[in-house]
Amino acid sequence: MITNSAPYLCTFVPERALRLVSGVTGTLTERAGGTKADGECRTPDADPNPLGVAWSQEHGKRTEEDLDYVLDDKQKVFRRHGGTTLPTDLGEGMAVQLPYGLFTGQPYEVVAKFSCGAKKRMLSLSFAQFVKERDAITDMIELMRIAQKRYGELYNCTPGK
């Protein structure tokens, strides 16, 4: 069972949950770049990187339309590969297993645009692998649920509101 507990990798994903669903063992460190508003993080200790996280929010010149543009592009690809629409409580987005890893070796991806406070936010989680016996789509949706909750805690806002 996936649980929300510290420590976290890339700020938003519980390390124990990632290890459970992916089967990854060994040391995992994170490399993050960007700002609190826009950035990304990876766990480069294994090849391919077990986890990638990207975040963005409305601010300055970045508008909701900019977030929509990114989301629309991703959803076009996801739909071509049988992507699953996220539950409405997670906002707009999809989860998918792509037949390739988009140059990153991470063929599993979930993306969501959601409200948190007065701003629109976007989170994207990418994974290299899932344990064969697990339902990767269900796991990605649950990890996105945890990531959004964590986002709200860190940014002092309530996801979906």
PDB file of C-alpha atoms in Angstrom:
ATOM      1  CA  MET A   1       0.000   0.000   0.000  1.00  0.00           C
ATOM      2  CA  ILE A   2       1.268   3.475  -0.901  1.00  0.00           C
ATOM      3  CA  THR A   3       1.568   5.766   2.102  1.00  0.00           C
ATOM      4  CA  ASN A   4       2.464   9.410   2.493  1.00  0.00           C
ATOM      5  CA  SER A   5       5.458   9.572   4.799  1.00  0.00           C
ATOM      6  CA  ALA A   6       8.825  11.280   5.043  1.00  0.00           C
ATOM      7  CA  PRO A   7      11.471  11.230   3.768  1.00  0.00           C
ATOM      8  CA  TYR A   8      10.543  12.663   0.379  1.00  0.00           C
ATOM      9  CA  LEU A   9      12.431  12.553  -2.895  1.00  0.00           C
ATOM     10  CA  CYS A  10      12.314  15.668  -5.028  1.00  0.00           C
ATOM     11  CA  THR A  11      10.211  17.313  -2.314  1.00  0.00           C
ATOM     12  CA  PHE A  12       6.916  15.688  -3.356  1.00  0.00           C
ATOM     13  CA  VAL A  13       7.291  11.876  -3.590  1.00  0.00           C
ATOM     14  CA  PRO A  14       7.628   9.646  -0.511  1.00  0.00           C
ATOM     15  CA  GLU A  15      10.829   7.630  -0.876  1.00  0.00           C
ATOM     16  CA  ARG A  16       9.294   4.465   0.595  1.00  0.00           C
ATOM     17  CA  ALA A  17       6.380   4.677  -1.832  1.00  0.00           C
ATOM     18  CA  LEU A  18       8.712   5.106  -4.821  1.00  0.00           C
ATOM     19  CA  ARG A  19      10.769   2.081  -3.753  1.00  0.00           C
ATOM     20  CA  LEU A  20       7.607   0.011  -3.210  1.00  0.00           C
ATOM     21  CA  VAL A  21       6.077   0.713  -6.626  1.00  0.00           C
ATOM     22  CA  SER A  22       9.314   0.730  -8.650  1.00  0.00           C
ATOM     23  CA  GLY A  23      11.379  -1.943  -6.970  1.00  0.00           C
ATOM     24  CA  VAL A  24      14.361   0.438  -6.990  1.00  0.00           C
ATOM     25  CA  THR A  25      17.007  -0.318  -4.378  1.00  0.00           C
ATOM     26  CA  GLY A  26      20.249   1.398  -3.514  1.00  0.00           C
ATOM     27  CA  THR A  27      21.089   5.002  -2.839  1.00  0.00           C
ATOM     28  CA  LEU A  28      18.854   7.704  -4.295  1.00  0.00           C
ATOM     29  CA  THR A  29      19.899  11.323  -4.212  1.00  0.00           C
ATOM     30  CA  GLU A  30      18.187  14.207  -5.895  1.00  0.00           C
ATOM     31  CA  ARG A  31      19.372  16.981  -8.158  1.00  0.00           C
ATOM     32  CA  ALA A  32      17.019  19.922  -8.366  1.00  0.00           C
ATOM     33  CA  GLY A  33      17.117  23.136 -10.336  1.00  0.00           C
ATOM     34  CA  GLY A  34      14.936  26.137 -10.879  1.00  0.00           C
ATOM     35  CA  THR A  35      12.940  28.183  -8.442  1.00  0.00           C
ATOM     36  CA  LYS A  36      10.090  27.654  -6.029  1.00  0.00           C
ATOM     37  CA  ALA A  37       7.725  28.659  -8.857  1.00  0.00           C
ATOM     38  CA  ASP A  38       9.262  26.644 -11.738  1.00  0.00           C
ATOM     39  CA  GLY A  39      11.732  23.821 -11.546  1.00  0.00           C
ATOM     40  CA  GLU A  40      12.601  20.204 -11.896  1.00  0.00           C
ATOM     41  CA  CYS A  41      14.266  17.440  -9.942  1.00  0.00           C
ATOM     42  CA  ARG A  42      15.710  14.034 -10.825  1.00  0.00           C
ATOM     43  CA  THR A  43      17.217  11.076  -8.996  1.00  0.00           C
ATOM     44  CA  PRO A  44      20.270  10.366 -11.182  1.00  0.00           C
ATOM     45  CA  ASP A  45      21.927   7.624  -9.098  1.00  0.00           C
ATOM     46  CA  ALA A  46      20.415   4.841 -11.192  1.00  0.00           C
ATOM     47  CA  ASP A  47      20.200   4.578 -14.959  1.00  0.00           C
ATOM     48  CA  PRO A  48      17.594   5.375 -16.081  1.00  0.00           C
ATOM     49  CA  ASN A  49      16.615   7.941 -13.467  1.00  0.00           C
ATOM     50  CA  PRO A  50      13.928   6.336 -11.300  1.00  0.00           C
ATOM     51  CA  LEU A  51      12.086   9.626 -10.717  1.00  0.00           C
ATOM     52  CA  GLY A  52      11.645  12.982 -12.386  1.00  0.00           C
ATOM     53  CA  VAL A  53       9.494  15.788 -11.017  1.00  0.00           C
ATOM     54  CA  ALA A  54       8.674  19.120 -12.648  1.00  0.00           C
ATOM     55  CA  TRP A  55       6.591  21.923 -11.184  1.00  0.00           C
ATOM     56  CA  SER A  56       5.296  25.241 -12.420  1.00  0.00           C
ATOM     57  CA  GLN A  57       2.786  27.874 -11.415  1.00  0.00           C
ATOM     58  CA  GLU A  58       1.244  31.074 -12.644  1.00  0.00           C
ATOM     59  CA  HIS A  59       3.569  33.972 -11.836  1.00  0.00           C
ATOM     60  CA  GLY A  60       4.937  37.050 -13.520  1.00  0.00           C
ATOM     61  CA  LYS A  61       4.712  36.495 -17.257  1.00  0.00           C
ATOM     62  CA  ARG A  62       3.720  32.813 -16.927  1.00  0.00           C
ATOM     63  CA  THR A  63      -0.040  32.686 -17.339  1.00  0.00           C
ATOM     64  CA  GLU A  64      -2.631  29.967 -17.025  1.00  0.00           C
ATOM     65  CA  GLU A  65      -2.649  29.868 -20.838  1.00  0.00           C
ATOM     66  CA  ASP A  66       1.045  28.940 -20.751  1.00  0.00           C
ATOM     67  CA  LEU A  67       0.267  26.040 -18.414  1.00  0.00           C
ATOM     68  CA  ASP A  68      -2.637  25.024 -20.668  1.00  0.00           C
ATOM     69  CA  TYR A  69      -0.304  24.976 -23.680  1.00  0.00           C
ATOM     70  CA  VAL A  70       2.114  22.585 -21.942  1.00  0.00           C
ATOM     71  CA  LEU A  71      -0.725  20.398 -20.648  1.00  0.00           C
ATOM     72  CA  ASP A  72      -2.439  20.265 -24.060  1.00  0.00           C
ATOM     73  CA  ASP A  73       0.785  19.134 -25.748  1.00  0.00           C
ATOM     74  CA  LYS A  74       1.328  16.377 -23.209  1.00  0.00           C
ATOM     75  CA  GLN A  75      -2.298  15.226 -23.368  1.00  0.00           C
ATOM     76  CA  LYS A  76      -2.153  14.942 -27.170  1.00  0.00           C
ATOM     77  CA  VAL A  77       0.730  12.491 -26.843  1.00  0.00           C
ATOM     78  CA  PHE A  78      -0.856  10.691 -23.888  1.00  0.00           C
ATOM     79  CA  ARG A  79      -4.158  10.184 -25.742  1.00  0.00           C
ATOM     80  CA  ARG A  80      -2.340   8.624 -28.714  1.00  0.00           C
ATOM     81  CA  HIS A  81      -0.930   6.052 -26.291  1.00  0.00           C
ATOM     82  CA  GLY A  82      -4.079   5.234 -24.313  1.00  0.00           C
ATOM     83  CA  GLY A  83      -3.597   7.706 -21.457  1.00  0.00           C
ATOM     84  CA  THR A  84      -5.978   7.696 -18.515  1.00  0.00           C
ATOM     85  CA  THR A  85      -7.730  10.915 -17.461  1.00  0.00           C
ATOM     86  CA  LEU A  86      -7.111  11.833 -13.837  1.00  0.00           C
ATOM     87  CA  PRO A  87      -9.967  11.909 -11.321  1.00  0.00           C
ATOM     88  CA  THR A  88     -11.520  15.385 -11.256  1.00  0.00           C
ATOM     89  CA  ASP A  89     -10.362  16.070  -7.685  1.00  0.00           C
ATOM     90  CA  LEU A  90      -6.784  16.144  -9.027  1.00  0.00           C
ATOM     91  CA  GLY A  91      -7.570  18.796 -11.639  1.00  0.00           C
ATOM     92  CA  GLU A  92      -6.907  18.402 -15.356  1.00  0.00           C
ATOM     93  CA  GLY A  93      -4.411  15.815 -16.501  1.00  0.00           C
ATOM     94  CA  MET A  94      -3.562  12.278 -17.477  1.00  0.00           C
ATOM     95  CA  ALA A  95      -1.383   9.305 -16.635  1.00  0.00           C
ATOM     96  CA  VAL A  96       0.220   7.111 -19.278  1.00  0.00           C
ATOM     97  CA  GLN A  97       2.725   4.397 -20.002  1.00  0.00           C
ATOM     98  CA  LEU A  98       4.476   5.396 -23.195  1.00  0.00           C
ATOM     99  CA  PRO A  99       6.147   2.805 -25.427  1.00  0.00           C
ATOM    100  CA  TYR A 100       9.379   4.803 -25.095  1.00  0.00           C
ATOM    101  CA  GLY A 101      10.855   7.118 -22.478  1.00  0.00           C
ATOM    102  CA  LEU A 102      10.912  10.415 -24.438  1.00  0.00           C
ATOM    103  CA  PHE A 103      14.712  10.511 -24.383  1.00  0.00           C
ATOM    104  CA  THR A 104      14.793  10.146 -20.593  1.00  0.00           C
ATOM    105  CA  GLY A 105      14.238   6.450 -20.042  1.00  0.00           C
ATOM    106  CA  GLN A 106      11.084   7.310 -18.088  1.00  0.00           C
ATOM    107  CA  PRO A 107       8.117   5.901 -20.020  1.00  0.00           C
ATOM    108  CA  TYR A 108       5.632   6.362 -17.164  1.00  0.00           C
ATOM    109  CA  GLU A 109       4.288   9.869 -16.656  1.00  0.00           C
ATOM    110  CA  VAL A 110       1.460  11.637 -14.872  1.00  0.00           C
ATOM    111  CA  VAL A 111       0.738  15.342 -15.245  1.00  0.00           C
ATOM    112  CA  ALA A 112      -1.848  17.530 -13.518  1.00  0.00           C
ATOM    113  CA  LYS A 113      -2.861  21.182 -13.659  1.00  0.00           C
ATOM    114  CA  PHE A 114      -4.747  22.158 -10.524  1.00  0.00           C
ATOM    115  CA  SER A 115      -5.756  25.146  -8.437  1.00  0.00           C
ATOM    116  CA  CYS A 116      -3.998  25.768  -5.165  1.00  0.00           C
ATOM    117  CA  GLY A 117      -4.979  29.028  -3.594  1.00  0.00           C
ATOM    118  CA  ALA A 118      -5.492  31.780  -6.156  1.00  0.00           C
ATOM    119  CA  LYS A 119      -3.031  30.301  -8.675  1.00  0.00           C
ATOM    120  CA  LYS A 120      -2.997  27.444 -11.146  1.00  0.00           C
ATOM    121  CA  ARG A 121      -0.182  24.971 -10.610  1.00  0.00           C
ATOM    122  CA  MET A 122       1.219  22.082 -12.615  1.00  0.00           C
ATOM    123  CA  LEU A 123       3.043  18.985 -11.441  1.00  0.00           C
ATOM    124  CA  SER A 124       4.528  16.272 -13.619  1.00  0.00           C
ATOM    125  CA  LEU A 125       5.923  13.005 -12.256  1.00  0.00           C
ATOM    126  CA  SER A 126       7.970  10.664 -14.462  1.00  0.00           C
ATOM    127  CA  PHE A 127       9.112   7.150 -13.605  1.00  0.00           C
ATOM    128  CA  ALA A 128      11.536   4.693 -15.173  1.00  0.00           C
ATOM    129  CA  GLN A 129       9.812   1.514 -13.993  1.00  0.00           C
ATOM    130  CA  PHE A 130       7.105  -0.102 -11.928  1.00  0.00           C
ATOM    131  CA  VAL A 131       7.090  -3.550 -10.362  1.00  0.00           C
ATOM    132  CA  LYS A 132       5.484  -5.912 -12.888  1.00  0.00           C
ATOM    133  CA  GLU A 133       2.707  -7.021 -10.531  1.00  0.00           C
ATOM    134  CA  ARG A 134       1.592  -3.438  -9.821  1.00  0.00           C
ATOM    135  CA  ASP A 135      -0.937  -1.296 -11.690  1.00  0.00           C
ATOM    136  CA  ALA A 136       1.326   1.567 -12.788  1.00  0.00           C
ATOM    137  CA  ILE A 137      -1.529   3.916 -13.736  1.00  0.00           C
ATOM    138  CA  THR A 138      -3.255   3.497 -10.362  1.00  0.00           C
ATOM    139  CA  ASP A 139       0.065   3.970  -8.570  1.00  0.00           C
ATOM    140  CA  MET A 140       0.892   7.117 -10.561  1.00  0.00           C
ATOM    141  CA  ILE A 141      -2.504   8.610  -9.762  1.00  0.00           C
ATOM    142  CA  GLU A 142      -2.021   7.889  -6.057  1.00  0.00           C
ATOM    143  CA  LEU A 143       1.491   9.379  -6.129  1.00  0.00           C
ATOM    144  CA  MET A 144       0.084  12.498  -7.812  1.00  0.00           C
ATOM    145  CA  ARG A 145      -2.540  12.726  -5.059  1.00  0.00           C
ATOM    146  CA  ILE A 146       0.252  12.624  -2.457  1.00  0.00           C
ATOM    147  CA  ALA A 147       2.403  15.106  -4.416  1.00  0.00           C
ATOM    148  CA  GLN A 148      -0.461  17.599  -4.610  1.00  0.00           C
ATOM    149  CA  LYS A 149      -1.177  17.283  -0.906  1.00  0.00           C
ATOM    150  CA  ARG A 150       2.500  17.840  -0.174  1.00  0.00           C
ATOM    151  CA  TYR A 151       2.520  20.807  -2.568  1.00  0.00           C
ATOM    152  CA  GLY A 152      -0.336  22.382  -0.606  1.00  0.00           C
ATOM    153  CA  GLU A 153       1.508  21.862   2.672  1.00  0.00           C
ATOM    154  CA  LEU A 154       4.703  23.457   1.344  1.00  0.00           C
ATOM    155  CA  TYR A 155       3.038  26.343  -0.506  1.00  0.00           C
ATOM    156  CA  ASN A 156       0.373  26.993   2.136  1.00  0.00           C
ATOM    157  CA  CYS A 157      -2.589  26.434  -0.160  1.00  0.00           C
ATOM    158  CA  THR A 158      -5.299  23.822  -0.557  1.00  0.00           C
ATOM    159  CA  PRO A 159      -5.153  21.803  -3.815  1.00  0.00           C
ATOM    160  CA  GLY A 160      -8.440  21.966  -5.685  1.00  0.00           C
ATOM    161  CA  LYS A 161      -9.509  25.194  -3.982  1.00  0.00           C
TER     162      LYS A 161
END
